[in-house]
PDB file of C-alpha atoms in Angstrom:
ATOM      1  CA  MET A   1     -14.982 -64.545  43.214  1.00  0.00           C
ATOM      2  CA  THR A   2     -17.277 -67.134  44.767  1.00  0.00           C
ATOM      3  CA  SER A   3     -19.505 -65.894  47.568  1.00  0.00           C
ATOM      4  CA  PRO A   4     -18.389 -67.240  50.956  1.00  0.00           C
ATOM      5  CA  THR A   5     -21.971 -68.024  51.935  1.00  0.00           C
ATOM      6  CA  THR A   6     -23.629 -69.841  49.052  1.00  0.00           C
ATOM      7  CA  THR A   7     -22.479 -73.437  49.457  1.00  0.00           C
ATOM      8  CA  ASP A   8     -23.335 -74.712  52.938  1.00  0.00           C
ATOM      9  CA  ALA A   9     -26.788 -76.329  53.006  1.00  0.00           C
ATOM     10  CA  LEU A  10     -28.839 -78.814  54.989  1.00  0.00           C
ATOM     11  CA  THR A  11     -29.010 -82.487  54.175  1.00  0.00           C
ATOM     12  CA  THR A  12     -32.312 -83.877  52.907  1.00  0.00           C
ATOM     13  CA  THR A  13     -33.048 -85.349  56.339  1.00  0.00           C
ATOM     14  CA  GLU A  14     -32.266 -82.059  58.107  1.00  0.00           C
ATOM     15  CA  ALA A  15     -34.334 -80.044  55.644  1.00  0.00           C
ATOM     16  CA  THR A  16     -37.294 -82.396  56.036  1.00  0.00           C
ATOM     17  CA  ALA A  17     -37.193 -82.008  59.826  1.00  0.00           C
ATOM     18  CA  TYR A  18     -36.878 -78.224  59.526  1.00  0.00           C
ATOM     19  CA  LEU A  19     -39.822 -77.996  57.138  1.00  0.00           C
ATOM     20  CA  ARG A  20     -41.868 -80.089  59.533  1.00  0.00           C
ATOM     21  CA  ARG A  21     -40.883 -77.674  62.311  1.00  0.00           C
ATOM     22  CA  ILE A  22     -42.349 -74.702  60.411  1.00  0.00           C
ATOM     23  CA  GLY A  23     -45.332 -76.622  59.074  1.00  0.00           C
ATOM     24  CA  ALA A  24     -44.355 -76.267  55.423  1.00  0.00           C
ATOM     25  CA  ALA A  25     -43.970 -78.628  52.506  1.00  0.00           C
ATOM     26  CA  ALA A  26     -40.884 -78.697  50.315  1.00  0.00           C
ATOM     27  CA  PRO A  27     -41.580 -76.515  47.251  1.00  0.00           C
ATOM     28  CA  GLU A  28     -41.568 -78.134  43.839  1.00  0.00           C
ATOM     29  CA  SER A  29     -39.207 -75.445  42.569  1.00  0.00           C
ATOM     30  CA  PRO A  30     -37.390 -72.421  44.084  1.00  0.00           C
ATOM     31  CA  THR A  31     -39.849 -69.696  43.069  1.00  0.00           C
ATOM     32  CA  LEU A  32     -40.649 -66.340  44.664  1.00  0.00           C
ATOM     33  CA  ALA A  33     -44.084 -67.597  45.708  1.00  0.00           C
ATOM     34  CA  ALA A  34     -42.511 -70.608  47.424  1.00  0.00           C
ATOM     35  CA  LEU A  35     -39.989 -68.393  49.201  1.00  0.00           C
ATOM     36  CA  ALA A  36     -42.743 -66.053  50.404  1.00  0.00           C
ATOM     37  CA  SER A  37     -44.709 -69.028  51.742  1.00  0.00           C
ATOM     38  CA  LEU A  38     -41.670 -70.400  53.599  1.00  0.00           C
ATOM     39  CA  HIS A  39     -40.846 -66.966  55.009  1.00  0.00           C
ATOM     40  CA  ARG A  40     -44.361 -66.448  56.345  1.00  0.00           C
ATOM     41  CA  ALA A  41     -44.553 -69.997  57.726  1.00  0.00           C
ATOM     42  CA  HIS A  42     -41.261 -69.497  59.569  1.00  0.00           C
ATOM     43  CA  LEU A  43     -42.424 -66.269  61.198  1.00  0.00           C
ATOM     44  CA  LEU A  44     -45.653 -67.919  62.336  1.00  0.00           C
ATOM     45  CA  ALA A  45     -43.926 -70.997  63.771  1.00  0.00           C
ATOM     46  CA  VAL A  46     -40.542 -69.936  65.149  1.00  0.00           C
ATOM     47  CA  PRO A  47     -40.379 -67.150  67.752  1.00  0.00           C
ATOM     48  CA  PHE A  48     -37.820 -64.405  67.810  1.00  0.00           C
ATOM     49  CA  GLU A  49     -36.421 -64.847  71.324  1.00  0.00           C
ATOM     50  CA  SER A  50     -33.345 -64.188  73.446  1.00  0.00           C
ATOM     51  CA  LEU A  51     -34.242 -66.254  76.508  1.00  0.00           C
ATOM     52  CA  ASP A  52     -30.882 -68.016  76.690  1.00  0.00           C
ATOM     53  CA  ILE A  53     -29.172 -64.703  77.380  1.00  0.00           C
ATOM     54  CA  SER A  54     -31.411 -64.095  80.409  1.00  0.00           C
ATOM     55  CA  LEU A  55     -30.623 -67.635  81.532  1.00  0.00           C
ATOM     56  CA  GLY A  56     -26.872 -67.194  81.198  1.00  0.00           C
ATOM     57  CA  ARG A  57     -26.636 -69.854  78.492  1.00  0.00           C
ATOM     58  CA  PRO A  58     -24.229 -69.219  75.602  1.00  0.00           C
ATOM     59  CA  ILE A  59     -25.686 -68.855  72.124  1.00  0.00           C
ATOM     60  CA  ARG A  60     -23.641 -70.918  69.684  1.00  0.00           C
ATOM     61  CA  LEU A  61     -23.824 -70.469  65.934  1.00  0.00           C
ATOM     62  CA  ASP A  62     -22.453 -73.779  64.696  1.00  0.00           C
ATOM     63  CA  ARG A  63     -24.773 -75.815  62.509  1.00  0.00           C
ATOM     64  CA  ALA A  64     -25.370 -78.611  65.044  1.00  0.00           C
ATOM     65  CA  SER A  65     -26.303 -76.148  67.814  1.00  0.00           C
ATOM     66  CA  LEU A  66     -28.707 -74.248  65.561  1.00  0.00           C
ATOM     67  CA  LEU A  67     -30.482 -77.402  64.446  1.00  0.00           C
ATOM     68  CA  ALA A  68     -30.638 -78.808  67.983  1.00  0.00           C
ATOM     69  CA  LYS A  69     -32.165 -75.628  69.374  1.00  0.00           C
ATOM     70  CA  VAL A  70     -34.603 -74.498  66.675  1.00  0.00           C
ATOM     71  CA  VAL A  71     -35.614 -77.838  65.175  1.00  0.00           C
ATOM     72  CA  GLY A  72     -34.876 -80.393  67.882  1.00  0.00           C
ATOM     73  CA  ALA A  73     -35.932 -78.402  70.963  1.00  0.00           C
ATOM     74  CA  ARG A  74     -38.555 -76.373  69.043  1.00  0.00           C
ATOM     75  CA  ARG A  75     -37.126 -73.125  70.362  1.00  0.00           C
ATOM     76  CA  GLY A  76     -36.658 -69.802  68.629  1.00  0.00           C
ATOM     77  CA  GLY A  77     -33.642 -67.537  68.546  1.00  0.00           C
ATOM     78  CA  TYR A  78     -32.407 -64.166  67.356  1.00  0.00           C
ATOM     79  CA  CYS A  79     -31.096 -62.963  64.020  1.00  0.00           C
ATOM     80  CA  TYR A  80     -27.799 -64.840  63.868  1.00  0.00           C
ATOM     81  CA  GLU A  81     -29.516 -68.103  64.737  1.00  0.00           C
ATOM     82  CA  LEU A  82     -32.748 -67.795  62.782  1.00  0.00           C
ATOM     83  CA  ASN A  83     -31.426 -66.248  59.593  1.00  0.00           C
ATOM     84  CA  GLY A  84     -28.271 -68.348  59.762  1.00  0.00           C
ATOM     85  CA  LEU A  85     -30.319 -71.535  59.847  1.00  0.00           C
ATOM     86  CA  PHE A  86     -32.954 -70.320  57.365  1.00  0.00           C
ATOM     87  CA  ALA A  87     -30.152 -69.666  54.883  1.00  0.00           C
ATOM     88  CA  LEU A  88     -29.071 -73.315  55.124  1.00  0.00           C
ATOM     89  CA  LEU A  89     -32.635 -74.451  54.467  1.00  0.00           C
ATOM     90  CA  LEU A  90     -33.098 -72.176  51.467  1.00  0.00           C
ATOM     91  CA  ARG A  91     -29.864 -73.340  49.864  1.00  0.00           C
ATOM     92  CA  SER A  92     -30.945 -76.939  50.258  1.00  0.00           C
ATOM     93  CA  LEU A  93     -34.126 -76.037  48.347  1.00  0.00           C
ATOM     94  CA  GLY A  94     -32.283 -74.518  45.386  1.00  0.00           C
ATOM     95  CA  TYR A  95     -31.909 -70.834  46.283  1.00  0.00           C
ATOM     96  CA  ALA A  96     -28.644 -68.898  46.448  1.00  0.00           C
ATOM     97  CA  VAL A  97     -28.335 -67.021  49.745  1.00  0.00           C
ATOM     98  CA  ASP A  98     -25.880 -64.418  51.036  1.00  0.00           C
ATOM     99  CA  LEU A  99     -25.603 -63.411  54.673  1.00  0.00           C
ATOM    100  CA  VAL A 100     -25.352 -59.618  54.892  1.00  0.00           C
ATOM    101  CA  SER A 101     -24.455 -57.263  57.731  1.00  0.00           C
ATOM    102  CA  ALA A 102     -27.035 -54.701  58.842  1.00  0.00           C
ATOM    103  CA  ARG A 103     -26.944 -51.730  61.200  1.00  0.00           C
ATOM    104  CA  VAL A 104     -30.166 -51.140  63.119  1.00  0.00           C
ATOM    105  CA  ALA A 105     -31.695 -47.661  63.284  1.00  0.00           C
ATOM    106  CA  THR A 106     -31.759 -46.223  66.805  1.00  0.00           C
ATOM    107  CA  ALA A 107     -34.289 -43.931  68.458  1.00  0.00           C
ATOM    108  CA  ASP A 108     -31.879 -40.979  68.334  1.00  0.00           C
ATOM    109  CA  GLY A 109     -31.477 -41.234  64.563  1.00  0.00           C
ATOM    110  CA  GLY A 110     -28.195 -43.135  64.621  1.00  0.00           C
ATOM    111  CA  LEU A 111     -27.191 -46.642  63.638  1.00  0.00           C
ATOM    112  CA  THR A 112     -25.771 -49.541  65.600  1.00  0.00           C
ATOM    113  CA  ASP A 113     -22.417 -51.098  64.676  1.00  0.00           C
ATOM    114  CA  GLU A 114     -21.754 -53.366  61.716  1.00  0.00           C
ATOM    115  CA  PHE A 115     -22.837 -56.990  62.210  1.00  0.00           C
ATOM    116  CA  ASP A 116     -25.457 -55.901  64.764  1.00  0.00           C
ATOM    117  CA  HIS A 117     -28.075 -57.614  62.625  1.00  0.00           C
ATOM    118  CA  LEU A 118     -27.854 -60.453  60.110  1.00  0.00           C
ATOM    119  CA  ALA A 119     -30.203 -60.394  57.113  1.00  0.00           C
ATOM    120  CA  LEU A 120     -30.382 -62.463  53.920  1.00  0.00           C
ATOM    121  CA  VAL A 121     -30.176 -61.586  50.243  1.00  0.00           C
ATOM    122  CA  VAL A 122     -31.746 -64.409  48.258  1.00  0.00           C
ATOM    123  CA  SER A 123     -31.297 -64.954  44.534  1.00  0.00           C
ATOM    124  CA  GLY A 124     -30.973 -67.812  42.064  1.00  0.00           C
ATOM    125  CA  GLY A 125     -33.525 -70.533  41.604  1.00  0.00           C
ATOM    126  CA  ARG A 126     -36.414 -69.120  39.601  1.00  0.00           C
ATOM    127  CA  LEU A 127     -36.251 -65.642  41.114  1.00  0.00           C
ATOM    128  CA  GLU A 128     -36.247 -62.816  38.580  1.00  0.00           C
ATOM    129  CA  GLU A 129     -34.401 -60.456  40.945  1.00  0.00           C
ATOM    130  CA  PRO A 130     -32.683 -60.642  44.346  1.00  0.00           C
ATOM    131  CA  VAL A 131     -34.864 -60.181  47.416  1.00  0.00           C
ATOM    132  CA  LEU A 132     -34.299 -59.318  51.059  1.00  0.00           C
ATOM    133  CA  ALA A 133     -35.412 -62.055  53.464  1.00  0.00           C
ATOM    134  CA  ASP A 134     -35.393 -61.751  57.246  1.00  0.00           C
ATOM    135  CA  VAL A 135     -36.977 -64.149  59.754  1.00  0.00           C
ATOM    136  CA  GLY A 136     -34.885 -62.790  62.633  1.00  0.00           C
ATOM    137  CA  PHE A 137     -35.821 -59.151  63.171  1.00  0.00           C
ATOM    138  CA  GLY A 138     -38.776 -59.556  65.463  1.00  0.00           C
ATOM    139  CA  GLU A 139     -41.553 -57.329  64.180  1.00  0.00           C
ATOM    140  CA  GLY A 140     -40.398 -57.023  60.574  1.00  0.00           C
ATOM    141  CA  PHE A 141     -41.873 -57.595  57.123  1.00  0.00           C
ATOM    142  CA  VAL A 142     -43.883 -60.768  56.567  1.00  0.00           C
ATOM    143  CA  GLU A 143     -42.777 -61.659  53.035  1.00  0.00           C
ATOM    144  CA  PRO A 144     -39.460 -60.984  51.250  1.00  0.00           C
ATOM    145  CA  LEU A 145     -38.868 -57.566  49.703  1.00  0.00           C
ATOM    146  CA  PRO A 146     -37.540 -57.234  46.132  1.00  0.00           C
ATOM    147  CA  LEU A 147     -34.205 -55.436  46.064  1.00  0.00           C
ATOM    148  CA  ARG A 148     -35.713 -52.578  44.090  1.00  0.00           C
ATOM    149  CA  ASN A 149     -35.234 -48.897  44.900  1.00  0.00           C
ATOM    150  CA  GLY A 150     -38.480 -47.357  46.129  1.00  0.00           C
ATOM    151  CA  PHE A 151     -40.327 -50.651  46.427  1.00  0.00           C
ATOM    152  CA  GLU A 152     -43.189 -50.598  48.904  1.00  0.00           C
ATOM    153  CA  ARG A 153     -45.970 -52.992  49.866  1.00  0.00           C
ATOM    154  CA  ARG A 154     -48.832 -52.862  52.317  1.00  0.00           C
ATOM    155  CA  GLU A 155     -48.728 -55.533  55.014  1.00  0.00           C
ATOM    156  CA  ARG A 156     -51.084 -55.806  57.959  1.00  0.00           C
ATOM    157  CA  GLY A 157     -52.180 -52.194  57.978  1.00  0.00           C
ATOM    158  CA  HIS A 158     -48.869 -50.462  57.274  1.00  0.00           C
ATOM    159  CA  LEU A 159     -46.319 -50.046  54.500  1.00  0.00           C
ATOM    160  CA  VAL A 160     -42.976 -51.824  54.278  1.00  0.00           C
ATOM    161  CA  GLY A 161     -40.334 -51.163  51.671  1.00  0.00           C
ATOM    162  CA  LEU A 162     -36.772 -50.649  50.521  1.00  0.00           C
ATOM    163  CA  VAL A 163     -34.919 -47.576  49.326  1.00  0.00           C
ATOM    164  CA  ARG A 164     -31.399 -47.146  48.023  1.00  0.00           C
ATOM    165  CA  ARG A 165     -29.301 -44.609  49.956  1.00  0.00           C
ATOM    166  CA  ASP A 166     -25.769 -43.959  48.689  1.00  0.00           C
ATOM    167  CA  ASP A 167     -24.086 -47.382  48.573  1.00  0.00           C
ATOM    168  CA  THR A 168     -26.508 -49.054  50.997  1.00  0.00           C
ATOM    169  CA  TRP A 169     -30.082 -50.284  51.153  1.00  0.00           C
ATOM    170  CA  VAL A 170     -32.578 -49.233  53.816  1.00  0.00           C
ATOM    171  CA  SER A 171     -35.387 -51.454  55.074  1.00  0.00           C
ATOM    172  CA  ARG A 172     -38.158 -49.189  56.322  1.00  0.00           C
ATOM    173  CA  GLU A 173     -41.809 -48.989  57.318  1.00  0.00           C
ATOM    174  CA  ARG A 174     -44.567 -46.402  57.517  1.00  0.00           C
ATOM    175  CA  HIS A 175     -47.746 -46.471  59.558  1.00  0.00           C
ATOM    176  CA  ASP A 176     -50.786 -44.461  58.510  1.00  0.00           C
ATOM    177  CA  GLY A 177     -50.438 -40.794  59.381  1.00  0.00           C
ATOM    178  CA  GLU A 178     -46.710 -41.112  60.092  1.00  0.00           C
ATOM    179  CA  ASP A 179     -43.462 -40.634  58.163  1.00  0.00           C
ATOM    180  CA  TRP A 180     -41.307 -43.459  56.913  1.00  0.00           C
ATOM    181  CA  ARG A 181     -39.142 -44.964  59.671  1.00  0.00           C
ATOM    182  CA  ASP A 182     -35.823 -46.685  58.957  1.00  0.00           C
ATOM    183  CA  CYS A 183     -35.551 -50.186  60.426  1.00  0.00           C
ATOM    184  CA  PHE A 184     -32.034 -51.144  59.359  1.00  0.00           C
ATOM    185  CA  VAL A 185     -29.383 -50.295  56.798  1.00  0.00           C
ATOM    186  CA  PHE A 186     -27.406 -52.942  54.925  1.00  0.00           C
ATOM    187  CA  SER A 187     -25.092 -53.575  52.011  1.00  0.00           C
ATOM    188  CA  THR A 188     -25.141 -56.633  49.776  1.00  0.00           C
ATOM    189  CA  VAL A 189     -21.544 -57.619  50.569  1.00  0.00           C
ATOM    190  CA  PRO A 190     -21.698 -61.324  51.533  1.00  0.00           C
ATOM    191  CA  HIS A 191     -20.211 -62.642  54.765  1.00  0.00           C
ATOM    192  CA  PRO A 192     -19.667 -66.052  56.330  1.00  0.00           C
ATOM    193  CA  LEU A 193     -21.507 -66.616  59.601  1.00  0.00           C
ATOM    194  CA  THR A 194     -18.183 -66.504  61.455  1.00  0.00           C
ATOM    195  CA  ASP A 195     -17.948 -62.767  60.697  1.00  0.00           C
ATOM    196  CA  PHE A 196     -20.884 -62.247  63.075  1.00  0.00           C
ATOM    197  CA  ALA A 197     -19.288 -64.181  65.962  1.00  0.00           C
ATOM    198  CA  ALA A 198     -17.809 -61.188  67.794  1.00  0.00           C
ATOM    199  CA  ARG A 199     -21.067 -59.244  67.700  1.00  0.00           C
ATOM    200  CA  ASN A 200     -22.970 -62.351  68.769  1.00  0.00           C
ATOM    201  CA  GLU A 201     -20.741 -62.476  71.843  1.00  0.00           C
ATOM    202  CA  TRP A 202     -21.266 -58.753  72.481  1.00  0.00           C
ATOM    203  CA  GLN A 203     -25.050 -59.115  72.283  1.00  0.00           C
ATOM    204  CA  GLN A 204     -24.939 -61.748  75.030  1.00  0.00           C
ATOM    205  CA  THR A 205     -22.523 -60.050  77.410  1.00  0.00           C
ATOM    206  CA  SER A 206     -22.439 -56.274  77.034  1.00  0.00           C
ATOM    207  CA  PRO A 207     -24.486 -54.140  79.441  1.00  0.00           C
ATOM    208  CA  ASP A 208     -25.132 -51.908  76.420  1.00  0.00           C
ATOM    209  CA  SER A 209     -26.927 -54.729  74.573  1.00  0.00           C
ATOM    210  CA  HIS A 210     -30.698 -54.523  74.969  1.00  0.00           C
ATOM    211  CA  PHE A 211     -30.756 -58.333  75.036  1.00  0.00           C
ATOM    212  CA  THR A 212     -28.920 -58.362  78.376  1.00  0.00           C
ATOM    213  CA  ARG A 213     -31.423 -55.962  79.922  1.00  0.00           C
ATOM    214  CA  SER A 214     -34.680 -57.872  79.515  1.00  0.00           C
ATOM    215  CA  ARG A 215     -35.906 -61.237  78.290  1.00  0.00           C
ATOM    216  CA  LEU A 216     -37.823 -61.172  75.041  1.00  0.00           C
ATOM    217  CA  ALA A 217     -39.928 -63.502  72.922  1.00  0.00           C
ATOM    218  CA  SER A 218     -42.153 -62.492  70.021  1.00  0.00           C
ATOM    219  CA  VAL A 219     -44.001 -64.391  67.319  1.00  0.00           C
ATOM    220  CA  LEU A 220     -46.280 -63.524  64.430  1.00  0.00           C
ATOM    221  CA  THR A 221     -49.856 -64.817  64.652  1.00  0.00           C
ATOM    222  CA  PRO A 222     -52.541 -65.101  61.949  1.00  0.00           C
ATOM    223  CA  THR A 223     -54.236 -62.001  63.383  1.00  0.00           C
ATOM    224  CA  GLY A 224     -51.337 -60.008  64.798  1.00  0.00           C
ATOM    225  CA  ARG A 225     -48.481 -60.730  67.191  1.00  0.00           C
ATOM    226  CA  VAL A 226     -47.787 -61.889  70.739  1.00  0.00           C
ATOM    227  CA  THR A 227     -44.742 -60.668  72.675  1.00  0.00           C
ATOM    228  CA  LEU A 228     -43.229 -61.401  76.064  1.00  0.00           C
ATOM    229  CA  SER A 229     -41.139 -58.456  77.297  1.00  0.00           C
ATOM    230  CA  GLY A 230     -39.786 -58.890  80.792  1.00  0.00           C
ATOM    231  CA  ASP A 231     -42.848 -59.963  82.778  1.00  0.00           C
ATOM    232  CA  ARG A 232     -45.372 -58.376  80.407  1.00  0.00           C
ATOM    233  CA  LEU A 233     -47.395 -60.320  77.847  1.00  0.00           C
ATOM    234  CA  ILE A 234     -48.443 -58.091  74.941  1.00  0.00           C
ATOM    235  CA  THR A 235     -51.025 -59.338  72.456  1.00  0.00           C
ATOM    236  CA  THR A 236     -51.943 -57.465  69.288  1.00  0.00           C
ATOM    237  CA  THR A 237     -55.059 -58.646  67.455  1.00  0.00           C
ATOM    238  CA  GLN A 238     -56.254 -56.853  64.319  1.00  0.00           C
ATOM    239  CA  GLY A 239     -54.404 -53.750  65.495  1.00  0.00           C
ATOM    240  CA  ARG A 240     -55.831 -53.842  69.022  1.00  0.00           C
ATOM    241  CA  ARG A 241     -53.172 -54.092  71.756  1.00  0.00           C
ATOM    242  CA  GLU A 242     -53.673 -55.739  75.148  1.00  0.00           C
ATOM    243  CA  GLU A 243     -51.019 -55.937  77.866  1.00  0.00           C
ATOM    244  CA  THR A 244     -51.002 -58.268  80.857  1.00  0.00           C
ATOM    245  CA  ALA A 245     -48.566 -58.318  83.777  1.00  0.00           C
ATOM    246  CA  LEU A 246     -47.503 -61.870  84.606  1.00  0.00           C
ATOM    247  CA  ALA A 247     -47.546 -62.514  88.360  1.00  0.00           C
ATOM    248  CA  ASP A 248     -44.478 -64.736  88.764  1.00  0.00           C
ATOM    249  CA  GLU A 249     -42.006 -67.040  87.043  1.00  0.00           C
ATOM    250  CA  ASP A 250     -44.531 -69.863  86.869  1.00  0.00           C
ATOM    251  CA  ALA A 251     -46.847 -67.551  84.943  1.00  0.00           C
ATOM    252  CA  VAL A 252     -43.988 -66.615  82.610  1.00  0.00           C
ATOM    253  CA  ARG A 253     -43.181 -70.264  81.899  1.00  0.00           C
ATOM    254  CA  ALA A 254     -46.874 -71.020  81.335  1.00  0.00           C
ATOM    255  CA  ALA A 255     -47.137 -68.142  78.848  1.00  0.00           C
ATOM    256  CA  LEU A 256     -44.010 -69.306  77.013  1.00  0.00           C
ATOM    257  CA  ALA A 257     -45.445 -72.802  76.655  1.00  0.00           C
ATOM    258  CA  ASP A 258     -48.976 -71.721  75.757  1.00  0.00           C
ATOM    259  CA  ARG A 259     -48.310 -68.754  73.471  1.00  0.00           C
ATOM    260  CA  PHE A 260     -44.885 -69.537  71.989  1.00  0.00           C
ATOM    261  CA  GLY A 261     -44.612 -73.319  72.203  1.00  0.00           C
ATOM    262  CA  ILE A 262     -41.413 -72.913  74.238  1.00  0.00           C
ATOM    263  CA  VAL A 263     -40.777 -75.372  77.054  1.00  0.00           C
ATOM    264  CA  LEU A 264     -37.508 -74.536  78.761  1.00  0.00           C
ATOM    265  CA  ASP A 265     -35.490 -77.354  80.251  1.00  0.00           C
ATOM    266  CA  GLN A 266     -34.421 -77.235  83.885  1.00  0.00           C
ATOM    267  CA  ARG A 267     -30.665 -76.860  83.435  1.00  0.00           C
ATOM    268  CA  THR A 268     -29.079 -74.622  86.018  1.00  0.00           C
ATOM    269  CA  SER A 269     -27.526 -71.393  84.831  1.00  0.00           C
ATOM    270  CA  ALA A 270     -25.788 -68.270  86.034  1.00  0.00           C
ATOM    271  CA  GLY A 271     -28.712 -66.113  84.976  1.00  0.00           C
ATOM    272  CA  PRO A 272     -31.860 -64.986  86.773  1.00  0.00           C
ATOM    273  CA  PRO A 273     -34.912 -67.222  87.167  1.00  0.00           C
ATOM    274  CA  LEU A 274     -37.144 -67.774  84.175  1.00  0.00           C
TER     275      LEU A 274
END
């Protein structure tokens, strides 16, 4: 049976604009090294952010809306947007990509519901084995992870890896002196983006969604990460964390423009100020 997620791709013009957005050149062939370079470039250029939810603006997952927001307006997004659009780019470059449903590990040892997170399983091209790609998890792995039981790699001072558990895969991480921590659990069953629509709506509207509780933006940097959480700006540089309280909404908008490249338009909304 043909996968429901391996055919839709960007046009040459759309892919060129997207590659320009992330500061990357089109690879000569769909290799693992090229995929790793695109993955890293995306994380460095496109923030993980849920600002539209705080602004009361609906997040739409159709192709035109994704391109307009991430490429045209130079915004970021969250998993359904970023991985949904990245999948279209990768297919246009010769990779086969499946959208897969993931359940995020919670602080109490549980898991969120199915379709709470969207990740990508990439194969085809000149890849020797499938890999997990994810440019929409916030503080996740920097380069794709081979779908290999027990695989681990050191990235930026900590370990990231995958382990097989029953009929699922677990993306996990371990910091020095600590135990492995599950990040999310997923299966390789492919889904169309429409399967994530109900959960996308829930994320935007439910009081139980952490996205409705506080605005968030986060982006990888060459030396660490910068995150806006509520009215706090958190900068991590070579493992050193600094936190600054932003005085008002003007300071928040200035930080978004300066640190994330996000300039919000002035449309009115039903949400709080930003």
